[in-house]
Amino acid sequence: MTDALVMGQRPGLFDRLAQQPADALLAIIGLVNADPREDKIDLGVGVYKDAAGNTPILRAVKAAEKILLDTQETKTYLGSEGDVRFVALMKEMAFGAARARDERIVGLQTPGGCGALRLGAELIKATGSDARIFVGQPTWPNHVPLIGSVGLPFVDYPYYDKAAKAVTFDRMMDALEDAKAGDVVLLHGCCHNPTGADLSLDQWKAIAALVSERGLVPFIDFAYQGLGHGLEADAEGARLVVDAAEQALVAHSNDKNFGLYRERTGSLFVKGADAEQAKVIASNLTVMARTSWSMPPDHGAAIVRVVLDTPELAADWHAELKEMCARIRSLRSRIAASDPRLAYVEEQNGMFSMLPLSAEAITDLRTTESIYLAGSGRFNVAGLSDHNVDRFAAAVAKRL
Ligand code: LMR
């Protein structure tokens, strides 16, 4: 028998793999690129665009990159925790100065917010508990695949009613009544993705009380800090819940607030019951990072560190973040003013909002108007520019 024949007959390692569907959200990038129409509007993936429709590199980021180019003396390894100064800065950004000294909270740098979510999921799995992840519906479409990839079970809770355009808080709380001690509640820190509809402070307080009474473990996805009402205001709810919880996880990202998308800049923070437990958690996280990606990519975290440690750059970044927020708010106001049925868009936060459109209407927007939004009706408010926001609002109003 020839080798060729044997190769043709014996089963190959990859023979059983099934073709996987493309990620529906990321596929929009390809659809937009393939559309030759000049006036196409890409409101798919969540990236910020300026008035001219470009996704700029922030001034402070560019300046920090120049500093790094001129002064960085080595590319040697930093270790699985990543850039520890960056992590300390992010601990303060996410939790505030007082909690930044809390030894019960440990953290490490991760490849973007996704790396943080994944590592958090691995940590939960490694406890060997039968914890379930309570997840709001709708949520970011990658939450369940990403966190679920380690084999954790999910329980849905209703979060938002698309037709009523409102958070279904009472129903959310009813569903969370079923959670038992040690179960995990996935929450969006601010700028809810995909709806833009955040919890009020009173609602956060009610969740904090529930978490504390029941011994639940909040897992907060905090990917948009600063893009809602500012860095401090956006953190209020998450901080309340972390304070109330004995144990908690926070996946933090700088991909959006520093516009570092492709640099994959994030961090994971975990609160243990006490400082001793936190040390054990930290050691587990380090090993898990080592056996996943070994060490996180450095450049984005180095940029953030240089910006925040250089007072003029930090001030400029704060100004740029405010400009981004103000621009998103003004786009929201314009959409809201265009039609009373879109008035709700103004009350929401961050990059996203959700339109109560049918699947047919969303397809029709793509084919007839070259306007691309996610199949859920989510659109990236920050993807609109001054010259196309009115055309967008009119096209949507026709299909409501
Ligand atoms: C989004 O929701 O559009 C972003 O978070 C990008 C992504 O990774 O899905």
mmCIF file of C-alpha atoms and ligand atoms in Angstrom:
data_model
loop_
_atom_site.group_PDB
_atom_site.id
_atom_site.type_symbol
_atom_site.label_atom_id
_atom_site.label_comp_id
_atom_site.label_asym_id
_atom_site.label_seq_id
_atom_site.Cartn_x
_atom_site.Cartn_y
_atom_site.Cartn_z
ATOM 1 C CA MET A 1 0.000 0.000 0.000
ATOM 2 C CA THR A 2 1.402 3.400 -0.906
ATOM 3 C CA ASP A 3 1.671 6.165 1.646
ATOM 4 C CA ALA A 4 -0.833 8.211 -0.355
ATOM 5 C CA LEU A 5 -3.457 5.495 -0.065
ATOM 6 C CA VAL A 6 -2.910 5.088 3.658
ATOM 7 C CA MET A 7 -3.228 8.849 4.108
ATOM 8 C CA GLY A 8 -6.503 8.870 2.159
ATOM 9 C CA GLN A 9 -8.013 6.073 4.281
ATOM 10 C CA ARG A 10 -7.030 6.786 7.829
ATOM 11 C CA PRO A 11 -8.972 9.409 9.767
ATOM 12 C CA GLY A 12 -7.154 12.725 10.073
ATOM 13 C CA LEU A 13 -7.038 14.772 13.264
ATOM 14 C CA PHE A 14 -9.086 17.650 11.869
ATOM 15 C CA ASP A 15 -11.644 15.607 9.922
ATOM 16 C CA ARG A 16 -14.370 16.002 12.522
ATOM 17 C CA LEU A 17 -14.213 19.773 12.750
ATOM 18 C CA ALA A 18 -17.389 21.447 11.527
ATOM 19 C CA GLN A 19 -17.414 24.725 9.652
ATOM 20 C CA GLN A 20 -18.194 27.585 12.043
ATOM 21 C CA PRO A 21 -20.366 30.591 11.205
ATOM 22 C CA ALA A 22 -18.581 33.954 11.042
ATOM 23 C CA ASP A 23 -19.095 36.261 14.051
ATOM 24 C CA ALA A 24 -22.227 38.178 13.046
ATOM 25 C CA LEU A 25 -20.991 41.484 14.490
ATOM 26 C CA LEU A 26 -17.477 41.358 13.041
ATOM 27 C CA ALA A 27 -18.911 40.176 9.710
ATOM 28 C CA ILE A 28 -20.432 43.651 9.324
ATOM 29 C CA ILE A 29 -16.898 45.027 8.803
ATOM 30 C CA GLY A 30 -16.597 42.834 5.672
ATOM 31 C CA LEU A 31 -20.100 43.714 4.442
ATOM 32 C CA VAL A 32 -19.370 47.427 4.721
ATOM 33 C CA ASN A 33 -15.996 47.074 2.997
ATOM 34 C CA ALA A 34 -17.655 45.182 0.131
ATOM 35 C CA ASP A 35 -20.318 47.877 -0.393
ATOM 36 C CA PRO A 36 -19.093 50.269 -3.111
ATOM 37 C CA ARG A 37 -21.626 53.030 -2.307
ATOM 38 C CA GLU A 38 -19.839 56.161 -1.160
ATOM 39 C CA ASP A 39 -22.523 57.257 1.268
ATOM 40 C CA LYS A 40 -22.575 53.975 3.207
ATOM 41 C CA ILE A 41 -22.920 54.301 6.972
ATOM 42 C CA ASP A 42 -21.205 51.746 9.188
ATOM 43 C CA LEU A 43 -22.905 51.523 12.584
ATOM 44 C CA GLY A 44 -21.881 47.929 13.253
ATOM 45 C CA VAL A 45 -18.831 47.347 15.440
ATOM 46 C CA GLY A 46 -18.388 49.763 18.355
ATOM 47 C CA VAL A 47 -15.702 52.221 17.374
ATOM 48 C CA TYR A 48 -15.826 55.976 17.881
ATOM 49 C CA LYS A 49 -15.772 58.260 14.848
ATOM 50 C CA ASP A 50 -15.121 61.993 14.802
ATOM 51 C CA ALA A 51 -17.205 64.615 12.975
ATOM 52 C CA ALA A 52 -15.436 63.753 9.710
ATOM 53 C CA GLY A 53 -16.185 60.043 10.103
ATOM 54 C CA ASN A 54 -12.655 58.948 11.036
ATOM 55 C CA THR A 55 -11.582 56.870 14.024
ATOM 56 C CA PRO A 56 -8.712 59.029 15.211
ATOM 57 C CA ILE A 57 -5.678 58.100 17.252
ATOM 58 C CA LEU A 58 -6.109 60.358 20.284
ATOM 59 C CA ARG A 59 -3.585 63.239 20.596
ATOM 60 C CA ALA A 60 -2.458 62.033 24.009
ATOM 61 C CA VAL A 61 -1.989 58.521 22.659
ATOM 62 C CA LYS A 62 0.124 59.752 19.730
ATOM 63 C CA ALA A 63 2.235 61.842 22.091
ATOM 64 C CA ALA A 64 2.746 58.879 24.428
ATOM 65 C CA GLU A 65 3.756 56.703 21.492
ATOM 66 C CA LYS A 66 6.406 59.277 20.545
ATOM 67 C CA ILE A 67 7.688 59.290 24.123
ATOM 68 C CA LEU A 68 7.845 55.504 24.094
ATOM 69 C CA LEU A 69 9.655 55.489 20.765
ATOM 70 C CA ASP A 70 12.241 57.901 22.094
ATOM 71 C CA THR A 71 12.689 56.582 25.602
ATOM 72 C CA GLN A 72 11.816 52.889 25.725
ATOM 73 C CA GLU A 73 15.074 51.036 26.161
ATOM 74 C CA THR A 74 14.052 47.424 26.078
ATOM 75 C CA LYS A 75 11.353 45.071 24.905
ATOM 76 C CA THR A 76 12.242 42.425 27.444
ATOM 77 C CA TYR A 77 9.494 40.411 29.081
ATOM 78 C CA LEU A 78 7.428 41.932 31.871
ATOM 79 C CA GLY A 79 5.822 38.753 33.214
ATOM 80 C CA SER A 80 2.304 37.348 33.202
ATOM 81 C CA GLU A 81 0.879 40.215 35.301
ATOM 82 C CA GLY A 82 1.859 42.642 32.546
ATOM 83 C CA ASP A 83 2.712 46.252 33.352
ATOM 84 C CA VAL A 84 2.200 46.533 37.117
ATOM 85 C CA ARG A 85 2.163 50.336 37.113
ATOM 86 C CA PHE A 86 -0.560 50.247 34.454
ATOM 87 C CA VAL A 87 -2.535 47.815 36.607
ATOM 88 C CA ALA A 88 -2.208 50.125 39.627
ATOM 89 C CA LEU A 89 -3.437 53.068 37.543
ATOM 90 C CA MET A 90 -6.405 51.061 36.274
ATOM 91 C CA LYS A 91 -7.253 49.890 39.779
ATOM 92 C CA GLU A 92 -7.519 53.529 40.773
ATOM 93 C CA MET A 93 -9.484 54.444 37.636
ATOM 94 C CA ALA A 94 -11.994 51.648 38.091
ATOM 95 C CA PHE A 95 -12.378 51.716 41.880
ATOM 96 C CA GLY A 96 -11.290 55.202 42.998
ATOM 97 C CA ALA A 97 -8.305 56.189 45.132
ATOM 98 C CA ALA A 98 -9.486 54.677 48.438
ATOM 99 C CA ARG A 99 -10.282 51.221 47.065
ATOM 100 C CA ALA A 100 -7.042 51.276 45.046
ATOM 101 C CA ARG A 101 -5.344 50.558 48.392
ATOM 102 C CA ASP A 102 -7.721 47.710 49.231
ATOM 103 C CA GLU A 103 -5.609 44.562 49.408
ATOM 104 C CA ARG A 104 -8.667 42.400 48.928
ATOM 105 C CA ILE A 105 -8.733 43.563 45.283
ATOM 106 C CA VAL A 106 -6.015 42.112 43.050
ATOM 107 C CA GLY A 107 -5.544 42.628 39.344
ATOM 108 C CA LEU A 108 -3.466 41.953 36.281
ATOM 109 C CA GLN A 109 -3.183 43.204 32.730
ATOM 110 C CA THR A 110 -5.064 41.262 30.056
ATOM 111 C CA PRO A 111 -5.348 41.273 26.261
ATOM 112 C CA GLY A 112 -8.322 43.676 26.100
ATOM 113 C CA GLY A 113 -11.578 43.351 27.983
ATOM 114 C CA CYS A 114 -12.151 39.997 26.260
ATOM 115 C CA GLY A 115 -8.997 38.601 27.853
ATOM 116 C CA ALA A 116 -10.256 39.846 31.216
ATOM 117 C CA LEU A 117 -13.662 38.214 30.740
ATOM 118 C CA ARG A 118 -12.064 34.978 29.655
ATOM 119 C CA LEU A 119 -9.638 34.918 32.569
ATOM 120 C CA GLY A 120 -12.463 35.706 34.990
ATOM 121 C CA ALA A 121 -14.458 32.824 33.542
ATOM 122 C CA GLU A 122 -11.448 30.497 33.902
ATOM 123 C CA LEU A 123 -11.058 31.547 37.531
ATOM 124 C CA ILE A 124 -14.717 30.809 38.284
ATOM 125 C CA LYS A 125 -14.407 27.448 36.550
ATOM 126 C CA ALA A 126 -11.224 26.611 38.451
ATOM 127 C CA THR A 127 -13.019 26.959 41.791
ATOM 128 C CA GLY A 128 -14.843 23.732 40.944
ATOM 129 C CA SER A 129 -18.064 25.223 42.301
ATOM 130 C CA ASP A 130 -21.403 24.755 40.580
ATOM 131 C CA ALA A 131 -21.760 28.520 40.120
ATOM 132 C CA ARG A 132 -24.148 29.631 37.402
ATOM 133 C CA ILE A 133 -23.702 32.843 35.460
ATOM 134 C CA PHE A 134 -26.837 35.013 35.467
ATOM 135 C CA VAL A 135 -26.727 36.973 32.236
ATOM 136 C CA GLY A 136 -29.007 39.834 31.176
ATOM 137 C CA GLN A 137 -30.919 39.648 27.919
ATOM 138 C CA PRO A 138 -29.978 41.163 25.643
ATOM 139 C CA THR A 139 -26.266 41.342 26.228
ATOM 140 C CA TRP A 140 -23.120 41.753 24.147
ATOM 141 C CA PRO A 141 -23.329 38.828 21.699
ATOM 142 C CA ASN A 142 -19.854 37.562 22.614
ATOM 143 C CA HIS A 143 -20.529 37.354 26.362
ATOM 144 C CA VAL A 144 -22.082 33.903 26.415
ATOM 145 C CA PRO A 145 -19.741 32.320 23.820
ATOM 146 C CA LEU A 146 -16.685 33.821 25.507
ATOM 147 C CA ILE A 147 -17.522 33.112 29.142
ATOM 148 C CA GLY A 148 -19.305 29.886 28.204
ATOM 149 C CA SER A 149 -16.252 28.571 26.373
ATOM 150 C CA VAL A 150 -14.786 27.398 29.677
ATOM 151 C CA GLY A 151 -17.916 25.358 30.358
ATOM 152 C CA LEU A 152 -19.915 27.512 32.757
ATOM 153 C CA PRO A 153 -23.731 27.256 32.780
ATOM 154 C CA PHE A 154 -25.912 30.333 32.181
ATOM 155 C CA VAL A 155 -29.255 31.494 33.459
ATOM 156 C CA ASP A 156 -30.903 34.381 31.604
ATOM 157 C CA TYR A 157 -32.451 37.362 33.327
ATOM 158 C CA PRO A 158 -34.559 39.903 31.415
ATOM 159 C CA TYR A 159 -32.760 43.240 31.183
ATOM 160 C CA TYR A 160 -34.309 45.354 28.457
ATOM 161 C CA ASP A 161 -37.560 45.439 26.534
ATOM 162 C CA LYS A 162 -36.805 46.455 22.966
ATOM 163 C CA ALA A 163 -40.373 47.397 22.116
ATOM 164 C CA ALA A 164 -40.901 49.377 25.344
ATOM 165 C CA LYS A 165 -37.353 50.825 24.987
ATOM 166 C CA ALA A 166 -36.744 50.451 28.714
ATOM 167 C CA VAL A 167 -34.823 48.445 31.311
ATOM 168 C CA THR A 168 -37.064 45.743 32.775
ATOM 169 C CA PHE A 169 -35.739 46.218 36.267
ATOM 170 C CA ASP A 170 -38.547 44.540 38.214
ATOM 171 C CA ARG A 171 -38.340 41.465 36.034
ATOM 172 C CA MET A 172 -34.563 41.474 36.358
ATOM 173 C CA MET A 173 -34.802 41.517 40.161
ATOM 174 C CA ASP A 174 -37.458 38.772 40.134
ATOM 175 C CA ALA A 175 -35.175 36.569 38.059
ATOM 176 C CA LEU A 176 -32.194 37.262 40.314
ATOM 177 C CA GLU A 177 -34.266 36.059 43.275
ATOM 178 C CA ASP A 178 -33.486 32.564 41.952
ATOM 179 C CA ALA A 179 -29.735 33.038 42.327
ATOM 180 C CA LYS A 180 -28.112 31.242 45.225
ATOM 181 C CA ALA A 181 -24.964 32.066 47.210
ATOM 182 C CA GLY A 182 -21.922 31.812 44.984
ATOM 183 C CA ASP A 183 -23.835 32.334 41.742
ATOM 184 C CA VAL A 184 -22.372 34.998 39.487
ATOM 185 C CA VAL A 185 -24.296 37.993 38.118
ATOM 186 C CA LEU A 186 -22.898 39.468 34.933
ATOM 187 C CA LEU A 187 -23.479 43.232 34.843
ATOM 188 C CA HIS A 188 -22.446 46.043 32.509
ATOM 189 C CA GLY A 189 -20.573 48.741 34.469
ATOM 190 C CA CYS A 190 -21.905 51.542 32.246
ATOM 191 C CA CYS A 191 -22.903 52.293 28.642
ATOM 192 C CA HIS A 192 -24.788 49.017 28.296
ATOM 193 C CA ASN A 193 -23.902 47.079 25.161
ATOM 194 C CA PRO A 194 -26.098 46.580 23.106
ATOM 195 C CA THR A 195 -28.848 48.874 24.412
ATOM 196 C CA GLY A 196 -27.232 52.012 25.893
ATOM 197 C CA ALA A 197 -29.807 51.698 28.700
ATOM 198 C CA ASP A 198 -28.028 51.808 32.057
ATOM 199 C CA LEU A 199 -29.269 51.142 35.563
ATOM 200 C CA SER A 200 -30.079 54.164 37.718
ATOM 201 C CA LEU A 201 -28.127 54.644 40.927
ATOM 202 C CA ASP A 202 -31.147 53.504 42.951
ATOM 203 C CA GLN A 203 -31.309 50.351 40.859
ATOM 204 C CA TRP A 204 -27.596 49.735 41.423
ATOM 205 C CA LYS A 205 -28.259 50.163 45.161
ATOM 206 C CA ALA A 206 -31.011 47.543 45.022
ATOM 207 C CA ILE A 207 -28.652 45.143 43.239
ATOM 208 C CA ALA A 208 -25.933 45.859 45.793
ATOM 209 C CA ALA A 209 -28.369 44.995 48.577
ATOM 210 C CA LEU A 210 -29.384 41.749 46.869
ATOM 211 C CA VAL A 211 -25.770 40.771 46.200
ATOM 212 C CA SER A 212 -24.884 41.366 49.828
ATOM 213 C CA GLU A 213 -27.936 39.571 51.283
ATOM 214 C CA ARG A 214 -27.597 36.548 49.037
ATOM 215 C CA GLY A 215 -23.831 36.209 48.774
ATOM 216 C CA LEU A 216 -23.911 36.642 45.000
ATOM 217 C CA VAL A 217 -20.749 37.350 43.038
ATOM 218 C CA PRO A 218 -20.961 40.309 40.629
ATOM 219 C CA PHE A 219 -18.905 39.998 37.447
ATOM 220 C CA ILE A 220 -18.848 43.490 35.994
ATOM 221 C CA ASP A 221 -17.914 44.095 32.382
ATOM 222 C CA PHE A 222 -16.540 47.630 32.506
ATOM 223 C CA ALA A 223 -15.552 48.327 28.909
ATOM 224 C CA TYR A 224 -16.729 51.914 28.448
ATOM 225 C CA GLN A 225 -15.684 53.854 31.549
ATOM 226 C CA GLY A 226 -15.754 57.575 30.785
ATOM 227 C CA LEU A 227 -17.931 57.371 27.696
ATOM 228 C CA GLY A 228 -21.219 57.867 29.527
ATOM 229 C CA HIS A 229 -21.175 60.637 32.138
ATOM 230 C CA GLY A 230 -17.443 60.728 32.856
ATOM 231 C CA LEU A 231 -14.918 58.479 34.585
ATOM 232 C CA GLU A 232 -16.202 58.897 38.140
ATOM 233 C CA ALA A 233 -19.935 58.972 37.464
ATOM 234 C CA ASP A 234 -19.683 55.912 35.215
ATOM 235 C CA ALA A 235 -18.036 53.931 38.023
ATOM 236 C CA GLU A 236 -20.548 54.707 40.772
ATOM 237 C CA GLY A 237 -22.815 51.706 40.279
ATOM 238 C CA ALA A 238 -19.998 49.206 39.861
ATOM 239 C CA ARG A 239 -18.249 50.508 42.989
ATOM 240 C CA LEU A 240 -21.446 50.211 45.045
ATOM 241 C CA VAL A 241 -21.903 46.612 44.012
ATOM 242 C CA VAL A 242 -18.248 45.681 44.542
ATOM 243 C CA ASP A 243 -18.384 47.256 48.012
ATOM 244 C CA ALA A 244 -21.489 45.251 48.858
ATOM 245 C CA ALA A 245 -20.075 41.957 47.604
ATOM 246 C CA GLU A 246 -17.709 39.779 49.559
ATOM 247 C CA GLN A 247 -16.223 38.518 46.304
ATOM 248 C CA ALA A 248 -16.429 40.129 42.867
ATOM 249 C CA LEU A 249 -14.804 40.334 39.435
ATOM 250 C CA VAL A 250 -14.350 43.398 37.214
ATOM 251 C CA ALA A 251 -13.218 43.135 33.579
ATOM 252 C CA HIS A 252 -11.907 46.563 32.570
ATOM 253 C CA SER A 253 -10.956 47.818 29.129
ATOM 254 C CA ASN A 254 -9.109 50.796 27.676
ATOM 255 C CA ASP A 255 -9.847 49.847 24.092
ATOM 256 C CA LYS A 256 -12.666 52.394 23.895
ATOM 257 C CA ASN A 257 -11.799 55.143 26.368
ATOM 258 C CA PHE A 258 -8.272 55.466 24.940
ATOM 259 C CA GLY A 259 -9.298 54.509 21.380
ATOM 260 C CA LEU A 260 -6.754 51.671 21.466
ATOM 261 C CA TYR A 261 -9.038 49.053 19.951
ATOM 262 C CA ARG A 262 -6.538 46.881 18.131
ATOM 263 C CA GLU A 263 -3.889 47.180 20.830
ATOM 264 C CA ARG A 264 -6.043 45.014 23.131
ATOM 265 C CA THR A 265 -5.577 46.833 26.423
ATOM 266 C CA GLY A 266 -7.432 45.589 29.461
ATOM 267 C CA SER A 267 -7.220 44.376 33.027
ATOM 268 C CA LEU A 268 -9.028 41.996 35.325
ATOM 269 C CA PHE A 269 -9.626 42.787 38.989
ATOM 270 C CA VAL A 270 -10.895 40.272 41.502
ATOM 271 C CA LYS A 271 -12.014 40.961 45.051
ATOM 272 C CA GLY A 272 -11.418 38.191 47.551
ATOM 273 C CA ALA A 273 -12.980 37.765 50.982
ATOM 274 C CA ASP A 274 -9.773 39.020 52.617
ATOM 275 C CA ALA A 275 -6.208 39.961 51.723
ATOM 276 C CA GLU A 276 -4.963 36.386 52.212
ATOM 277 C CA GLN A 277 -7.541 34.991 49.828
ATOM 278 C CA ALA A 278 -6.748 37.763 47.370
ATOM 279 C CA LYS A 279 -3.124 36.579 47.281
ATOM 280 C CA VAL A 280 -4.273 33.074 46.432
ATOM 281 C CA ILE A 281 -6.541 34.478 43.706
ATOM 282 C CA ALA A 282 -3.656 36.509 42.293
ATOM 283 C CA SER A 283 -1.452 33.442 42.124
ATOM 284 C CA ASN A 284 -4.172 31.544 40.276
ATOM 285 C CA LEU A 285 -4.697 34.376 37.823
ATOM 286 C CA THR A 286 -0.978 34.559 37.101
ATOM 287 C CA VAL A 287 -0.797 30.836 36.343
ATOM 288 C CA MET A 288 -3.920 31.027 34.169
ATOM 289 C CA ALA A 289 -2.528 33.943 32.206
ATOM 290 C CA ARG A 290 0.762 32.090 31.781
ATOM 291 C CA THR A 291 -1.007 29.031 30.431
ATOM 292 C CA SER A 292 -3.279 31.090 28.131
ATOM 293 C CA TRP A 293 -1.271 33.901 26.541
ATOM 294 C CA SER A 294 1.780 33.845 28.777
ATOM 295 C CA MET A 295 2.067 37.626 28.853
ATOM 296 C CA PRO A 296 -0.268 40.355 27.603
ATOM 297 C CA PRO A 297 0.706 42.637 24.694
ATOM 298 C CA ASP A 298 2.571 45.639 26.073
ATOM 299 C CA HIS A 299 2.104 48.593 23.761
ATOM 300 C CA GLY A 300 -1.422 49.711 24.677
ATOM 301 C CA ALA A 301 -0.807 49.438 28.416
ATOM 302 C CA ALA A 302 2.492 51.313 28.064
ATOM 303 C CA ILE A 303 0.651 54.109 26.249
ATOM 304 C CA VAL A 304 -2.002 54.361 28.965
ATOM 305 C CA ARG A 305 0.676 54.391 31.664
ATOM 306 C CA VAL A 306 2.686 57.129 29.946
ATOM 307 C CA VAL A 307 -0.433 59.240 29.367
ATOM 308 C CA LEU A 308 -1.605 59.004 32.952
ATOM 309 C CA ASP A 309 1.872 59.492 34.439
ATOM 310 C CA THR A 310 2.524 62.612 32.324
ATOM 311 C CA PRO A 311 0.349 65.438 33.710
ATOM 312 C CA GLU A 312 -0.004 67.381 30.424
ATOM 313 C CA LEU A 313 -0.931 64.225 28.518
ATOM 314 C CA ALA A 314 -3.330 63.112 31.233
ATOM 315 C CA ALA A 315 -5.052 66.507 31.064
ATOM 316 C CA ASP A 316 -5.265 66.300 27.283
ATOM 317 C CA TRP A 317 -6.668 62.769 27.422
ATOM 318 C CA HIS A 318 -9.332 63.887 29.921
ATOM 319 C CA ALA A 319 -10.239 66.683 27.502
ATOM 320 C CA GLU A 320 -10.389 64.285 24.558
ATOM 321 C CA LEU A 321 -12.557 61.848 26.507
ATOM 322 C CA LYS A 322 -14.925 64.712 27.314
ATOM 323 C CA GLU A 323 -14.967 65.703 23.620
ATOM 324 C CA MET A 324 -15.891 62.131 22.642
ATOM 325 C CA CYS A 325 -18.667 62.069 25.237
ATOM 326 C CA ALA A 326 -19.998 65.458 24.188
ATOM 327 C CA ARG A 327 -20.035 64.401 20.557
ATOM 328 C CA ILE A 328 -21.928 61.202 21.319
ATOM 329 C CA ARG A 329 -24.417 63.219 23.413
ATOM 330 C CA SER A 330 -24.961 65.731 20.612
ATOM 331 C CA LEU A 331 -25.564 62.910 18.104
ATOM 332 C CA ARG A 332 -28.047 61.367 20.523
ATOM 333 C CA SER A 333 -29.853 64.700 20.865
ATOM 334 C CA ARG A 334 -30.061 65.104 17.096
ATOM 335 C CA ILE A 335 -31.503 61.626 16.648
ATOM 336 C CA ALA A 336 -33.964 62.176 19.512
ATOM 337 C CA ALA A 337 -35.100 65.512 18.109
ATOM 338 C CA SER A 338 -35.718 64.018 14.660
ATOM 339 C CA ASP A 339 -38.733 61.946 15.702
ATOM 340 C CA PRO A 340 -40.625 61.542 19.007
ATOM 341 C CA ARG A 341 -40.382 57.779 18.612
ATOM 342 C CA LEU A 342 -36.605 58.136 18.884
ATOM 343 C CA ALA A 343 -36.684 60.457 21.917
ATOM 344 C CA TYR A 344 -35.464 57.640 24.178
ATOM 345 C CA VAL A 345 -32.055 57.642 22.475
ATOM 346 C CA GLU A 346 -31.151 60.867 24.280
ATOM 347 C CA GLU A 347 -31.530 59.334 27.740
ATOM 348 C CA GLN A 348 -29.097 56.504 27.068
ATOM 349 C CA ASN A 349 -25.348 56.319 27.460
ATOM 350 C CA GLY A 350 -22.248 55.398 25.552
ATOM 351 C CA MET A 351 -21.805 54.158 22.040
ATOM 352 C CA PHE A 352 -24.905 52.054 21.556
ATOM 353 C CA SER A 353 -28.616 52.214 21.264
ATOM 354 C CA MET A 354 -31.148 49.690 20.038
ATOM 355 C CA LEU A 355 -33.817 50.323 17.432
ATOM 356 C CA PRO A 356 -37.118 48.451 17.617
ATOM 357 C CA LEU A 357 -36.820 47.374 13.992
ATOM 358 C CA SER A 358 -37.722 44.056 12.392
ATOM 359 C CA ALA A 359 -35.040 41.841 10.810
ATOM 360 C CA GLU A 360 -36.507 42.757 7.401
ATOM 361 C CA ALA A 361 -36.177 46.471 8.122
ATOM 362 C CA ILE A 362 -32.542 46.004 9.186
ATOM 363 C CA THR A 363 -31.787 44.103 5.969
ATOM 364 C CA ASP A 364 -33.632 46.746 3.972
ATOM 365 C CA LEU A 365 -31.546 49.493 5.607
ATOM 366 C CA ARG A 366 -28.441 47.677 4.390
ATOM 367 C CA THR A 367 -29.588 46.997 0.851
ATOM 368 C CA THR A 368 -31.610 50.132 0.115
ATOM 369 C CA GLU A 369 -29.842 52.781 2.191
ATOM 370 C CA SER A 370 -26.381 51.245 2.719
ATOM 371 C CA ILE A 371 -26.837 51.713 6.467
ATOM 372 C CA TYR A 372 -25.332 48.875 8.474
ATOM 373 C CA LEU A 373 -26.399 48.003 11.990
ATOM 374 C CA ALA A 374 -26.294 44.787 13.984
ATOM 375 C CA GLY A 375 -29.048 42.236 13.402
ATOM 376 C CA SER A 376 -30.361 42.905 16.927
ATOM 377 C CA GLY A 377 -31.189 46.512 15.996
ATOM 378 C CA ARG A 378 -28.146 47.791 17.885
ATOM 379 C CA PHE A 379 -26.495 50.737 16.236
ATOM 380 C CA ASN A 380 -23.257 52.459 17.101
ATOM 381 C CA VAL A 381 -24.277 56.075 17.789
ATOM 382 C CA ALA A 382 -20.593 57.015 17.826
ATOM 383 C CA GLY A 383 -20.259 55.736 14.262
ATOM 384 C CA LEU A 384 -22.412 58.555 12.901
ATOM 385 C CA SER A 385 -20.870 61.744 11.588
ATOM 386 C CA ASP A 386 -22.315 65.238 11.258
ATOM 387 C CA HIS A 387 -23.024 64.806 7.571
ATOM 388 C CA ASN A 388 -24.960 61.539 7.813
ATOM 389 C CA VAL A 389 -26.853 61.616 11.133
ATOM 390 C CA ASP A 390 -29.930 63.260 9.595
ATOM 391 C CA ARG A 391 -30.056 60.805 6.683
ATOM 392 C CA PHE A 392 -29.763 57.963 9.187
ATOM 393 C CA ALA A 393 -32.558 59.285 11.407
ATOM 394 C CA ALA A 394 -34.866 59.794 8.424
ATOM 395 C CA ALA A 395 -34.180 56.313 7.044
ATOM 396 C CA VAL A 396 -34.893 54.760 10.452
ATOM 397 C CA ALA A 397 -38.072 56.810 11.029
ATOM 398 C CA LYS A 398 -39.478 55.509 7.720
ATOM 399 C CA ARG A 399 -39.159 51.934 8.991
ATOM 400 C CA LEU A 400 -40.320 52.245 12.620
HETATM 401 C C1 LMR B 1 -18.707 45.809 19.912
HETATM 402 O O1 LMR B 1 -19.541 45.361 20.696
HETATM 403 O O2 LMR B 1 -18.973 46.260 18.798
HETATM 404 C C2 LMR B 1 -17.281 45.846 20.350
HETATM 405 O O3 LMR B 1 -17.165 45.474 21.684
HETATM 406 C C3 LMR B 1 -16.395 45.092 19.446
HETATM 407 C C4 LMR B 1 -16.496 43.632 19.633
HETATM 408 O O4 LMR B 1 -15.477 43.027 19.932
HETATM 409 O O5 LMR B 1 -17.583 43.061 19.499
#
